[in-house]
Amino acid sequence: MKILKTVQKIPGGLMVIPLFLGAIINLLFPEILDVGGMTTATFKTGASSFIGASLMCVGSQITITKVGEPLKRGAVLLLAKFLAGFLPTLLVSQLFGAAGVLGITPLMLLAAVTNSNGGMYLGLMTQFGDENDLGAQSLLGINDGPFLTLIGMGLAGLASFDYMALLGSVGTLFVGILLGNIDKDIREFLKPGIMFTLPFLAFCLGTGLNLKNIVTGGLTGIFLGVLVVVLTGLFTISADKLILRRPGYAGAALCTTAGNAVATPAILAEAAPNLAGQVEAATAAVATAVIVTAILCPIVTSLAAKKFGSPGAQRLPNR
């Protein structure tokens, strides 16, 4: 059976198929992966470990003399992703107030658009990008949470920023950089690990998705998810192509809403009590957007890579 080649024919297949399998299993048999031991660690709770392993393999491919390139890409895309949420939110707020328009409130927009799923980005860049795209996650990791959302709400003074948590999220990347620059044999040894970890990472992300949230969030949540993809793509793909002079696939890989964004409306309401009445609706809509963007982002990224080209195309086996 040609399972691998069949999966690779699907846009973003190495990410999408395991993700869907994980989500379906979580929906139909939610307890089957809770048996404990290696099974649970590998197929449900191992996302962070696979991300860490992938980052170390990625770091091993980055030479110290070229470390500025991933930081430049990360900074440009990070700013573009923030503006993709902040500027539309500001516009909706000024024109329609806190109630928003078509069921989409400023709170929903800011919470859903200003952050991205770091695991999804790494998985897609493993398939389509190069070591500099992957290394950019060292800065992009800042938006995987409520920090930039709080800034966008004008509440940065009330938010705390855990620098140690940020350091911990990229520690394995720096270990990889160190090892890869010390010994070129280690660099070659770790290189295949970039692709090997991808389906395991995707499956673990899938088991963290609850497809029932699409029903809870309804059409508003689905619309919000589509808006995340459109607005993010408009800003990040443009920045990737026009500022970084890159094909645009990395910008497309940011067209997601991070899973932890589901808690962001409640966090914002704690800082701004006037938003408390919107938390329930915003939470349901953002939860739906997480799932919608997890489905659409790999497809959009794959189409962008196919249309504009990508380094990852050279790594894929002949079909």
Coordinates of N, CA and C in Angstrom, one line a residue, residues 154-313:
G154 N -4.8 47.6 24.9 CA -4.3 48.8 25.6 C -4.1 48.5 27.1
L155 N -3.9 47.2 27.4 CA -3.7 46.8 28.8 C -2.4 46.2 29.1
A156 N -1.4 46.6 28.4 CA -0.1 46.0 28.5 C 0.5 46.2 29.9
G157 N 0.1 47.3 30.6 CA 0.6 47.6 31.9 C 0.1 46.6 32.9
L158 N -1.0 45.9 32.6 CA -1.6 45.0 33.6 C -1.2 43.5 33.3
A159 N -0.4 43.3 32.2 CA 0.0 42.0 31.8 C 1.4 41.7 32.3
S160 N 1.6 40.5 32.7 CA 3.0 40.1 33.0 C 3.5 39.2 31.9
F161 N 4.8 39.3 31.7 CA 5.5 38.6 30.6 C 6.5 37.7 31.2
D162 N 6.4 36.4 31.1 CA 7.3 35.4 31.7 C 8.5 35.1 30.7
Y163 N 9.6 35.8 30.9 CA 10.7 35.6 30.1 C 11.3 34.2 30.2
M164 N 11.2 33.6 31.4 CA 11.7 32.3 31.6 C 10.9 31.3 30.7
A165 N 9.6 31.5 30.6 CA 8.8 30.6 29.8 C 9.2 30.7 28.4
L166 N 9.5 31.9 27.9 CA 9.9 32.1 26.5 C 11.2 31.4 26.3
L167 N 12.1 31.6 27.2 CA 13.4 30.9 27.1 C 13.3 29.4 27.1
G168 N 12.4 28.9 27.9 CA 12.1 27.5 28.0 C 11.6 26.9 26.7
S169 N 10.8 27.8 26.0 CA 10.1 27.3 24.8 C 11.1 27.2 23.6
V170 N 12.2 27.9 23.7 CA 13.2 27.8 22.6 C 14.5 27.2 23.0
G171 N 14.6 26.7 24.2 CA 15.9 26.1 24.8 C 16.4 25.0 23.9
T172 N 15.6 24.1 23.4 CA 16.1 23.0 22.6 C 16.6 23.5 21.3
L173 N 16.0 24.6 20.8 CA 16.6 25.2 19.5 C 18.0 25.6 19.7
F174 N 18.3 26.2 20.8 CA 19.7 26.7 21.1 C 20.6 25.5 21.3
V175 N 20.1 24.4 21.9 CA 20.9 23.2 22.1 C 21.3 22.7 20.7
G176 N 20.3 22.6 19.8 CA 20.6 22.1 18.5 C 21.6 23.0 17.7
I177 N 21.4 24.3 17.9 CA 22.4 25.2 17.2 C 23.8 24.9 17.7
L178 N 23.9 24.7 19.0 CA 25.3 24.5 19.6 C 25.8 23.2 19.1
L179 N 25.0 22.1 19.2 CA 25.5 20.8 18.7 C 25.9 20.8 17.2
G180 N 25.0 21.4 16.4 CA 25.2 21.4 15.0 C 26.4 22.1 14.6
N181 N 26.8 23.2 15.3 CA 27.9 24.0 15.0 C 29.2 23.4 15.5
I182 N 29.1 22.6 16.6 CA 30.3 21.9 17.1 C 30.7 20.7 16.3
D183 N 29.7 20.0 15.8 CA 30.0 18.7 15.1 C 29.1 18.6 13.9
K184 N 29.7 18.6 12.7 CA 28.9 18.5 11.5 C 28.2 17.1 11.3
D185 N 28.8 16.1 12.0 CA 28.2 14.8 11.9 C 26.9 14.7 12.7
I186 N 26.9 15.5 13.8 CA 25.6 15.6 14.6 C 24.6 16.3 13.8
R187 N 25.0 17.3 13.0 CA 24.1 18.1 12.2 C 23.4 17.1 11.2
E188 N 24.2 16.3 10.5 CA 23.6 15.3 9.6 C 22.8 14.3 10.2
F189 N 23.2 13.8 11.4 CA 22.4 12.8 12.2 C 21.0 13.3 12.6
L190 N 20.9 14.6 12.9 CA 19.7 15.2 13.4 C 18.7 15.6 12.3
K191 N 19.3 15.8 11.1 CA 18.5 16.4 10.0 C 17.2 15.6 9.7
P192 N 17.2 14.3 9.6 CA 16.0 13.5 9.3 C 14.9 13.7 10.3
G193 N 15.3 14.1 11.6 CA 14.3 14.2 12.6 C 13.3 15.3 12.4
I194 N 13.7 16.3 11.6 CA 12.8 17.4 11.3 C 11.5 16.9 10.7
M195 N 11.6 16.0 9.7 CA 10.4 15.4 9.1 C 9.8 14.3 9.9
F196 N 10.6 13.5 10.6 CA 10.1 12.3 11.3 C 9.1 12.7 12.4
T197 N 9.3 13.8 13.1 CA 8.5 14.2 14.2 C 7.1 14.8 13.7
L198 N 7.0 15.2 12.5 CA 5.8 15.9 12.0 C 4.5 15.1 12.2
P199 N 4.3 13.9 11.7 CA 3.0 13.3 11.9 C 2.6 13.0 13.4
F200 N 3.6 12.8 14.2 CA 3.4 12.5 15.6 C 2.9 13.8 16.3
L201 N 3.6 15.0 15.9 CA 3.2 16.3 16.4 C 1.7 16.6 16.0
A202 N 1.4 16.4 14.7 CA 0.1 16.7 14.2 C -1.0 15.8 14.9
F203 N -0.7 14.5 15.1 CA -1.7 13.7 15.8 C -2.0 14.2 17.2
C204 N -0.9 14.5 17.9 CA -1.1 15.0 19.3 C -1.9 16.3 19.3
L205 N -1.7 17.2 18.3 CA -2.5 18.4 18.2 C -3.9 18.1 18.0
G206 N -4.2 17.1 17.1 CA -5.5 16.7 16.8 C -6.3 16.2 18.0
T207 N -5.6 15.4 18.9 CA -6.3 14.9 20.1 C -6.6 15.9 21.1
G208 N -6.1 17.1 20.8 CA -6.4 18.3 21.7 C -7.5 19.1 21.2
L209 N -8.1 18.8 20.0 CA -9.2 19.5 19.4 C -10.5 18.8 19.8
N210 N -11.5 19.6 20.0 CA -12.8 19.1 20.3 C -13.8 19.5 19.2
L211 N -14.1 18.6 18.3 CA -14.9 19.0 17.1 C -16.3 19.4 17.5
K212 N -16.8 19.1 18.7 CA -18.1 19.6 19.2 C -18.2 21.1 19.3
N213 N -17.0 21.7 19.4 CA -17.0 23.2 19.6 C -17.5 23.9 18.3
I214 N -17.4 23.2 17.2 CA -18.0 23.8 16.0 C -19.5 24.0 16.1
V215 N -20.2 23.0 16.8 CA -21.6 23.2 17.0 C -21.9 24.3 18.0
T216 N -21.1 24.3 19.1 CA -21.2 25.3 20.2 C -21.0 26.7 19.6
G217 N -20.0 26.9 18.9 CA -19.6 28.2 18.3 C -20.6 28.6 17.2
G218 N -21.2 27.7 16.5 CA -22.1 28.0 15.4 C -21.5 28.7 14.3
L219 N -22.3 29.4 13.5 CA -21.9 30.0 12.3 C -21.0 31.2 12.6
T220 N -21.2 31.8 13.7 CA -20.3 33.0 14.1 C -18.9 32.5 14.3
G221 N -18.7 31.4 14.9 CA -17.3 30.8 15.1 C -16.7 30.4 13.8
I222 N -17.5 29.8 12.9 CA -17.0 29.4 11.6 C -16.6 30.6 10.8
F223 N -17.4 31.7 10.8 CA -17.1 32.9 10.2 C -15.9 33.5 10.7
L224 N -15.7 33.5 12.0 CA -14.5 34.0 12.7 C -13.3 33.3 12.2
G225 N -13.4 32.0 12.2 CA -12.2 31.2 11.7 C -11.8 31.5 10.3
V226 N -12.8 31.7 9.4 CA -12.5 32.1 8.0 C -11.8 33.5 8.0
L227 N -12.4 34.4 8.9 CA -11.8 35.8 9.0 C -10.3 35.7 9.4
V228 N -10.0 34.8 10.4 CA -8.6 34.7 10.8 C -7.7 34.3 9.7
V229 N -8.2 33.4 8.8 CA -7.3 33.0 7.7 C -7.2 34.1 6.7
V230 N -8.3 34.8 6.4 CA -8.3 35.9 5.4 C -7.4 37.0 5.9
L231 N -7.7 37.5 7.1 CA -7.0 38.7 7.6 C -5.5 38.4 7.8
T232 N -5.2 37.2 8.4 CA -3.8 36.9 8.6 C -3.1 36.8 7.3
G233 N -3.7 36.0 6.4 CA -3.0 35.9 5.1 C -2.8 37.2 4.4
L234 N -3.7 38.1 4.5 CA -3.6 39.4 3.8 C -2.3 40.1 4.4
F235 N -2.1 40.1 5.7 CA -1.0 40.8 6.3 C 0.3 40.0 6.2
T236 N 0.3 38.7 6.6 CA 1.5 37.9 6.8 C 2.1 37.4 5.4
I237 N 1.2 37.0 4.5 CA 1.7 36.6 3.2 C 2.3 37.8 2.5
S238 N 1.6 39.0 2.6 CA 2.1 40.2 2.0 C 3.5 40.6 2.6
A239 N 3.6 40.5 3.9 CA 4.9 40.9 4.5 C 6.0 39.9 4.1
D240 N 5.6 38.6 4.0 CA 6.6 37.6 3.7 C 7.1 37.8 2.2
K241 N 6.2 38.2 1.4 CA 6.6 38.4 0.0 C 7.2 39.8 -0.3
L242 N 6.6 40.8 0.3 CA 7.1 42.2 -0.1 C 8.2 42.7 0.8
I243 N 8.3 42.3 2.0 CA 9.3 42.8 2.9 C 10.5 41.8 3.0
L244 N 10.2 40.5 3.2 CA 11.2 39.5 3.3 C 11.7 39.0 2.0
R245 N 10.9 39.3 0.9 CA 11.2 38.8 -0.4 C 11.2 37.3 -0.5
R246 N 10.3 36.7 0.2 CA 10.2 35.2 0.3 C 8.9 34.8 -0.5
P247 N 8.7 33.5 -0.7 CA 7.6 33.0 -1.5 C 6.2 33.3 -0.9
G248 N 6.1 33.3 0.5 CA 4.9 33.5 1.1 C 4.3 32.4 1.9
Y249 N 4.8 31.2 1.8 CA 4.3 30.0 2.5 C 4.4 30.1 4.0
A250 N 5.5 30.8 4.5 CA 5.6 31.0 5.9 C 4.6 31.9 6.5
G251 N 4.2 32.9 5.8 CA 3.1 33.8 6.2 C 1.8 33.0 6.2
A252 N 1.6 32.2 5.3 CA 0.4 31.4 5.2 C 0.3 30.4 6.4
A253 N 1.4 29.9 6.9 CA 1.4 29.0 8.0 C 1.0 29.6 9.3
L254 N 0.9 30.9 9.3 CA 0.4 31.7 10.6 C -1.1 31.9 10.6
C255 N -1.8 31.4 9.6 CA -3.2 31.6 9.5 C -4.0 30.7 10.4
T256 N -3.6 30.7 11.7 CA -4.3 29.9 12.7 C -4.6 30.7 13.9
T257 N -5.5 30.1 14.8 CA -5.7 30.6 16.1 C -5.2 29.6 17.1
A258 N -4.4 30.0 18.0 CA -3.8 29.1 19.0 C -4.8 28.5 19.9
G259 N -4.7 27.2 20.3 CA -5.6 26.6 21.2 C -5.8 27.3 22.5
N260 N -4.7 27.9 23.0 CA -4.8 28.6 24.3 C -5.6 30.0 24.2
A261 N -5.9 30.4 22.9 CA -6.7 31.6 22.7 C -8.1 31.5 23.3
V262 N -8.5 30.2 23.5 CA -9.9 30.0 24.0 C -10.0 30.6 25.4
A263 N -8.9 30.7 26.1 CA -9.0 31.3 27.5 C -8.8 32.8 27.4
T264 N -8.4 33.3 26.3 CA -8.0 34.8 26.2 C -9.2 35.7 26.5
P265 N -10.4 35.5 26.0 CA -11.5 36.4 26.4 C -11.7 36.5 27.9
A266 N -11.6 35.4 28.6 CA -11.8 35.5 30.1 C -10.6 36.2 30.7
I267 N -9.4 36.1 30.2 CA -8.2 36.8 30.7 C -8.4 38.3 30.5
L268 N -8.9 38.7 29.3 CA -9.1 40.1 29.0 C -10.2 40.7 29.9
A269 N -11.2 39.9 30.1 CA -12.3 40.4 31.0 C -11.9 40.6 32.4
E270 N -10.9 39.9 32.9 CA -10.4 40.1 34.2 C -9.7 41.5 34.3
A271 N -9.0 41.9 33.2 CA -8.4 43.2 33.1 C -9.3 44.3 32.8
A272 N -10.4 44.0 32.0 CA -11.4 45.0 31.6 C -12.8 44.4 32.0
P273 N -13.3 44.6 33.2 CA -14.6 44.0 33.6 C -15.8 44.4 32.7
N274 N -15.7 45.5 32.0 CA -16.8 45.8 31.1 C -17.0 44.8 29.9
L275 N -16.0 43.9 29.8 CA -16.1 42.9 28.7 C -16.7 41.6 29.2
A276 N -17.0 41.5 30.5 CA -17.4 40.3 31.1 C -18.6 39.6 30.5
G277 N -19.6 40.5 30.0 CA -20.8 40.0 29.4 C -20.6 39.3 28.0
Q278 N -19.4 39.5 27.4 CA -19.1 39.0 26.1 C -18.3 37.7 26.2
V279 N -17.8 37.3 27.4 CA -16.9 36.2 27.5 C -17.4 34.9 27.0
E280 N -18.7 34.6 27.3 CA -19.2 33.3 27.0 C -19.3 33.1 25.4
A281 N -19.9 34.1 24.8 CA -20.0 34.0 23.3 C -18.7 34.1 22.6
A282 N -17.8 34.9 23.1 CA -16.4 35.0 22.5 C -15.6 33.7 22.7
T283 N -15.8 33.1 23.8 CA -15.0 31.8 24.1 C -15.5 30.7 23.1
A284 N -16.8 30.6 22.9 CA -17.3 29.6 22.0 C -16.9 29.8 20.6
A285 N -16.9 31.1 20.2 CA -16.6 31.5 18.8 C -15.1 31.2 18.6
V286 N -14.2 31.6 19.6 CA -12.8 31.4 19.4 C -12.4 29.9 19.4
A287 N -13.1 29.1 20.2 CA -12.9 27.7 20.2 C -13.2 27.1 18.8
T288 N -14.3 27.6 18.2 CA -14.6 27.1 16.9 C -13.5 27.5 15.9
A289 N -13.1 28.8 16.0 CA -12.0 29.3 15.1 C -10.7 28.5 15.2
V290 N -10.4 28.0 16.4 CA -9.2 27.1 16.5 C -9.3 25.9 15.6
I291 N -10.5 25.3 15.6 CA -10.7 24.1 14.8 C -10.7 24.5 13.3
V292 N -11.5 25.5 12.9 CA -11.6 25.9 11.5 C -10.2 26.3 10.9
T293 N -9.5 27.0 11.7 CA -8.1 27.4 11.2 C -7.2 26.2 11.1
A294 N -7.3 25.3 12.1 CA -6.5 24.1 12.0 C -6.7 23.3 10.8
I295 N -7.9 23.3 10.3 CA -8.3 22.6 9.1 C -7.8 23.4 7.8
L296 N -8.1 24.7 7.8 CA -7.8 25.5 6.6 C -6.4 25.9 6.4
C297 N -5.6 26.1 7.5 CA -4.3 26.6 7.4 C -3.3 25.7 6.6
P298 N -3.3 24.4 6.9 CA -2.5 23.5 6.1 C -2.8 23.5 4.6
I299 N -4.1 23.6 4.3 CA -4.5 23.7 2.9 C -4.0 25.0 2.2
V300 N -4.2 26.1 2.9 CA -3.7 27.4 2.4 C -2.2 27.4 2.2
T301 N -1.5 26.9 3.2 CA -0.1 26.9 3.1 C 0.4 26.0 2.0
S302 N -0.2 24.8 1.8 CA 0.2 23.9 0.7 C -0.1 24.6 -0.6
L303 N -1.2 25.3 -0.8 CA -1.5 26.0 -2.0 C -0.5 27.1 -2.3
A304 N -0.1 27.8 -1.2 CA 0.9 28.9 -1.4 C 2.2 28.3 -1.8
A305 N 2.6 27.2 -1.2 CA 3.9 26.6 -1.5 C 3.9 26.1 -3.0
K306 N 2.7 25.5 -3.4 CA 2.6 25.0 -4.7 C 2.6 26.1 -5.8
K307 N 2.0 27.3 -5.4 CA 1.9 28.4 -6.4 C 3.2 29.2 -6.5
F308 N 3.8 29.5 -5.3 CA 5.0 30.3 -5.3 C 6.3 29.6 -5.0
G309 N 6.2 28.3 -4.7 CA 7.4 27.5 -4.5 C 7.8 27.5 -3.0
S310 N 8.6 26.5 -2.7 CA 9.1 26.4 -1.3 C 10.3 25.4 -1.2
P311 N 11.2 25.6 -0.3 CA 12.3 24.7 -0.2 C 11.9 23.3 0.1
G312 N 10.8 23.1 0.8 CA 10.4 21.8 1.2 C 10.0 20.9 0.0
A313 N 9.6 21.5 -1.1 CA 9.3 20.7 -2.3 C 10.5 19.9 -2.7

